Each structure stands twice: as structure tokens, then as C-alpha cells.
XYZ file of C-alpha atoms in Angstrom:
255
model
C -1.481 -26.638 37.715
C 0.468 -28.473 35.030
C 2.328 -26.786 32.210
C -0.034 -28.202 29.585
C -3.117 -26.910 31.399
C -1.506 -23.500 31.881
C -0.696 -23.245 28.146
C -4.209 -24.376 27.228
C -5.764 -21.738 29.496
C -3.460 -19.096 28.055
C -4.502 -19.959 24.502
C -8.171 -20.045 25.420
C -7.992 -16.629 27.059
C -5.869 -15.010 24.337
C -7.579 -12.244 22.319
C -6.646 -13.542 18.876
C -8.171 -10.547 17.071
C -6.082 -8.161 19.184
C -2.968 -10.283 18.679
C -3.407 -10.245 14.895
C -4.179 -6.521 14.945
C -1.110 -5.780 17.081
C 1.200 -7.711 14.780
C -0.343 -6.051 11.727
C -0.090 -2.637 13.395
C 3.597 -3.023 14.245
C 4.355 -4.380 10.760
C 2.391 -1.640 8.996
C 3.811 1.220 11.040
C 7.373 -0.073 10.659
C 6.895 -0.393 6.903
C 5.248 3.011 6.578
C 7.734 4.877 8.759
C 10.902 3.166 7.535
C 10.108 3.215 3.820
C 8.445 6.630 3.984
C 11.502 8.172 5.626
C 13.874 6.820 2.994
C 11.498 7.654 0.140
C 11.365 11.286 1.257
C 15.156 11.385 1.361
C 15.286 9.961 -2.169
C 12.760 12.529 -3.396
C 14.893 15.332 -1.980
C 17.928 14.066 -3.900
C 15.983 13.701 -7.163
C 14.565 17.223 -6.936
C 17.861 18.931 -6.198
C 19.740 16.890 -8.823
C 17.396 17.001 -11.824
C 14.521 19.465 -11.364
C 16.017 22.629 -9.896
C 19.439 24.226 -9.740
C 18.465 27.005 -7.337
C 18.318 26.049 -3.662
C 15.716 28.711 -2.930
C 13.299 26.953 -5.285
C 13.171 23.794 -3.201
C 14.169 25.152 0.213
C 10.557 25.075 1.424
C 10.140 21.514 0.111
C 13.209 20.364 2.042
C 11.876 21.933 5.234
C 8.560 20.128 4.713
C 10.357 16.827 4.085
C 12.428 17.188 7.248
C 9.291 18.061 9.231
C 7.543 14.936 7.914
C 10.560 12.837 8.853
C 10.374 14.083 12.449
C 6.643 13.323 12.457
C 7.490 9.794 11.320
C 9.721 9.318 14.376
C 6.885 10.375 16.665
C 4.362 8.212 14.801
C 6.476 5.088 15.227
C 6.914 5.685 18.963
C 3.238 6.473 19.525
C 1.904 3.428 17.689
C 4.320 1.099 19.438
C 3.034 2.290 22.814
C -0.626 2.494 21.826
C -0.565 -0.949 20.188
C 0.854 -2.458 23.365
C -1.849 -0.768 25.465
C -4.601 -1.973 23.137
C -3.221 -5.511 23.326
C -3.240 -5.385 27.128
C -6.788 -4.020 27.080
C -7.737 -6.831 24.708
C -6.383 -9.425 27.143
C -8.290 -7.795 29.990
C -11.671 -7.418 28.297
C -11.502 -10.790 26.518
C -10.566 -12.464 29.793
C -13.500 -10.772 31.534
C -15.934 -11.951 28.852
C -14.722 -15.540 28.949
C -14.497 -15.585 32.725
C -18.144 -14.568 32.866
C -18.993 -17.362 30.468
C -17.325 -19.989 32.610
C -18.173 -18.406 35.989
C -20.643 -21.157 36.841
C -17.854 -23.730 36.765
C -16.138 -22.286 39.806
C -13.213 -20.075 40.505
C -9.679 -20.837 39.448
C -6.301 -19.394 40.301
C -5.197 -16.857 37.721
C -1.747 -17.316 36.249
C 0.787 -14.493 36.059
C -0.145 -13.267 32.570
C -3.809 -12.938 33.553
C -2.835 -11.035 36.701
C -0.595 -8.623 34.820
C -3.230 -7.910 32.155
C -5.957 -7.615 34.787
C -3.964 -5.071 36.817
C -3.002 -3.138 33.681
C -6.587 -3.181 32.473
C -7.768 -1.834 35.823
C -5.181 0.920 35.588
C -6.168 1.817 32.009
C -9.771 2.216 33.068
C -13.064 1.860 31.244
C -12.696 0.123 27.842
C -15.147 2.418 26.040
C -12.592 5.235 26.013
C -10.294 3.044 23.909
C -13.145 2.547 21.448
C -13.503 6.317 21.113
C -9.773 6.996 20.880
C -9.265 4.202 18.359
C -12.191 5.476 16.291
C -10.707 8.994 16.188
C -7.267 7.595 15.406
C -8.726 5.519 12.573
C -10.289 8.620 11.015
C -6.959 10.471 11.250
C -5.058 7.515 9.807
C -7.551 7.312 6.953
C -6.354 10.773 5.937
C -2.727 9.628 6.263
C -3.543 6.632 4.058
C -5.058 8.924 1.420
C -2.061 11.270 1.553
C 0.374 8.349 1.179
C -1.251 7.578 -2.174
C -0.306 11.005 -3.584
C 3.453 10.382 -4.084
C 2.654 6.923 -5.505
C 0.359 8.623 -8.018
C 3.034 11.188 -8.962
C 5.769 8.606 -9.414
C 3.430 6.296 -11.309
C 2.558 9.098 -13.746
C 6.260 9.802 -14.234
C 6.982 6.127 -14.790
C 4.104 5.895 -17.306
C 5.523 8.871 -19.182
C 8.908 7.162 -19.290
C 7.279 4.025 -20.702
C 5.753 6.127 -23.469
C 9.181 7.586 -24.244
C 10.820 4.152 -24.226
C 8.145 2.773 -26.583
C 7.213 5.691 -28.876
C 5.045 3.472 -31.079
C 2.445 3.363 -28.273
C 1.815 7.123 -28.339
C 1.137 9.692 -31.035
C 2.926 12.507 -29.184
C 6.496 13.447 -29.937
C 9.125 12.282 -27.473
C 10.291 15.836 -26.790
C 6.826 16.869 -25.624
C 6.570 14.110 -23.002
C 7.640 15.637 -19.712
C 7.486 15.262 -15.947
C 6.760 18.670 -14.431
C 7.326 18.862 -10.661
C 5.694 22.309 -10.614
C 2.386 20.857 -11.785
C 2.045 18.869 -8.536
C 2.988 21.800 -6.302
C 6.339 20.240 -5.435
C 8.170 23.293 -6.802
C 7.013 26.887 -7.386
C 6.083 27.866 -10.946
C 9.157 30.075 -11.307
C 11.515 27.167 -10.568
C 14.009 26.377 -13.314
C 13.977 24.032 -15.109
C 11.129 22.545 -13.044
C 10.502 19.830 -15.578
C 12.440 17.178 -17.476
C 11.435 15.940 -20.921
C 12.229 13.321 -23.520
C 15.345 11.213 -23.329
C 16.558 13.080 -20.239
C 13.453 11.964 -18.349
C 13.945 8.400 -19.550
C 17.510 8.399 -18.223
C 16.197 9.555 -14.824
C 13.621 6.759 -14.729
C 16.384 4.248 -15.349
C 18.439 5.389 -12.368
C 18.511 3.284 -9.224
C 17.484 6.347 -7.170
C 14.207 6.754 -9.018
C 13.375 3.050 -9.022
C 14.174 2.669 -5.328
C 12.229 5.783 -4.307
C 9.196 4.685 -6.333
C 9.162 1.237 -4.724
C 9.719 2.698 -1.264
C 6.652 4.908 -1.654
C 4.637 1.867 -2.739
C 5.856 -0.025 0.341
C 4.952 2.934 2.567
C 1.470 2.976 1.020
C 1.079 -0.742 1.745
C 2.247 -0.124 5.327
C -0.352 2.621 5.753
C -3.041 0.247 4.464
C -1.947 -2.492 6.875
C -2.035 -0.040 9.780
C -5.536 1.068 8.793
C -6.738 -2.545 8.722
C -5.203 -3.153 12.157
C -6.961 -0.093 13.615
C -10.293 -1.257 12.188
C -9.689 -4.703 13.705
C -8.847 -3.148 17.078
C -11.963 -1.014 16.956
C -14.266 -3.913 16.028
C -12.791 -6.196 18.701
C -12.959 -3.528 21.409
C -16.522 -2.577 20.471
C -17.609 -6.219 20.526
C -16.032 -6.906 23.936
C -17.479 -3.746 25.426
C -20.949 -4.502 24.062
C -20.832 -8.058 25.431
C -19.715 -6.809 28.850
C -22.554 -4.293 28.875
C -25.062 -7.023 28.059
C -23.618 -9.153 30.846
C -23.905 -6.283 33.287
C -20.133 -6.060 33.685
C -19.496 -2.784 31.842
C -19.864 -0.627 34.916
C -17.411 -2.629 36.987
C -14.207 -1.736 35.134
């Protein structure tokens, strides 16, 4: 077999939906985990510098932040492995569907990539279990996506308050009464002191590089979570389609 024919067969048998979903999954998880980790670190510094002078007030928050950072490490490792397995399963099931479609044209010698994916697919087992696992993972990640919007909402409200302080003509409230209260969002207990920052002091915080960077990092993490959710939906649709086609062809019970 010539090189050109081998490349053509490889492209024809490639599961393009799974390839796109894998790339989007790796990109989204990397963005979510990397930016989320640094954003949490930035939040810790902002809280201990401006919102509370007593370590006991934000000790629990720091423990939660560190726990989330360890979860991020595990999330990145898990999705890297699971994305690779889903891609291999996509090669296997897509190859089986297309092989069935061209079965009447005779047998051909499989190249190395097809053999590897075929053996790995056999080892992974029945493709319907990946549909179920991916569905459950999508539901869980939907909750993660919703939770990733919470810090964006908090920082956006703080930034909006700072804009009102910077341009007092746009609001009827006095500058001194415009505050960002970390206790209101449950970030700090109600007995934390000072717990909130108001007026020109809040504006000076919003102008710091720490605040701006942390805000943008949370936005990037939110975008990464959205990209990961889209990739999981794409995986689930592609796997469901391949499994349904194989069932209709009478091949579903042979995996």
C-alpha cells in the first residue's frame, strides 16, 4: 500500500467528531484547571490583605481553597486519561461502522493505527458503557460549570460597584455607601472584621493588578468549563450515534 493511500484511508476512518471533542476537552480542562488554580490563589491573597485581619476569620476559606486546588489536580489527570480513552473508542466504533459500510467491497489489510485502536476498543469493551459514563460525567460537569459562574458573578458585582464609585454621576448613592461585602456571599463569617471595603478604598483595590488578574482568570476558567461541557456533549452525541448505528447493523452485540 502506498503512502498516499494509507493517509487517505486514515483520514476516511478518522472520527472527526471525537477528534474535535478531544481537542476541545484538553483545551477546556487545561484552561479551567490552570486559570482556576491561580484565580483561587489570587482570591486568597485579596481576602487576607483587604477583607480580614484575623486569620481565624478566613482559615476555613483557605482550607476550602486548598482542597479545591487538589481537586483540580485530580480533574486534570482524569480528563486527560478519559479523553484519550474516548478518542480510542471513537476510532474503534467509527471504524466498525465504516467497515460495515464498505464490507461488500472486500477485505483489506488494516494499518497499524487501525490495529491499535481495534485492540484497545476490544479491551475497553462494549461502547454503550461509555455513553452512560459520559452522560453521568456531563451531568456532574454541568454542576461544575454552574459553580464556576459564581466567582465570576461576585467579581463582576465588585467591579460594577467600583465603576459606580469611579463615575459617581451615574448613581444617586453616596460613594461611602458603595461597598463590597465578602460576608454577604458567605466567603467570610458575619463576625469577620472588617469584612467589607467601601468607597475610595474599594476603588483602589479594583485598580490593583491582583484584582484585575484574578477577575480575568475566573472568566477564563468559566470559559474553560464551558468548552469542556461542549466537548462532553459532543462525545456523548458521537458515541450514541455510533452505538445506535452498530445496533441497527446487528454489530452491537459483537464488541
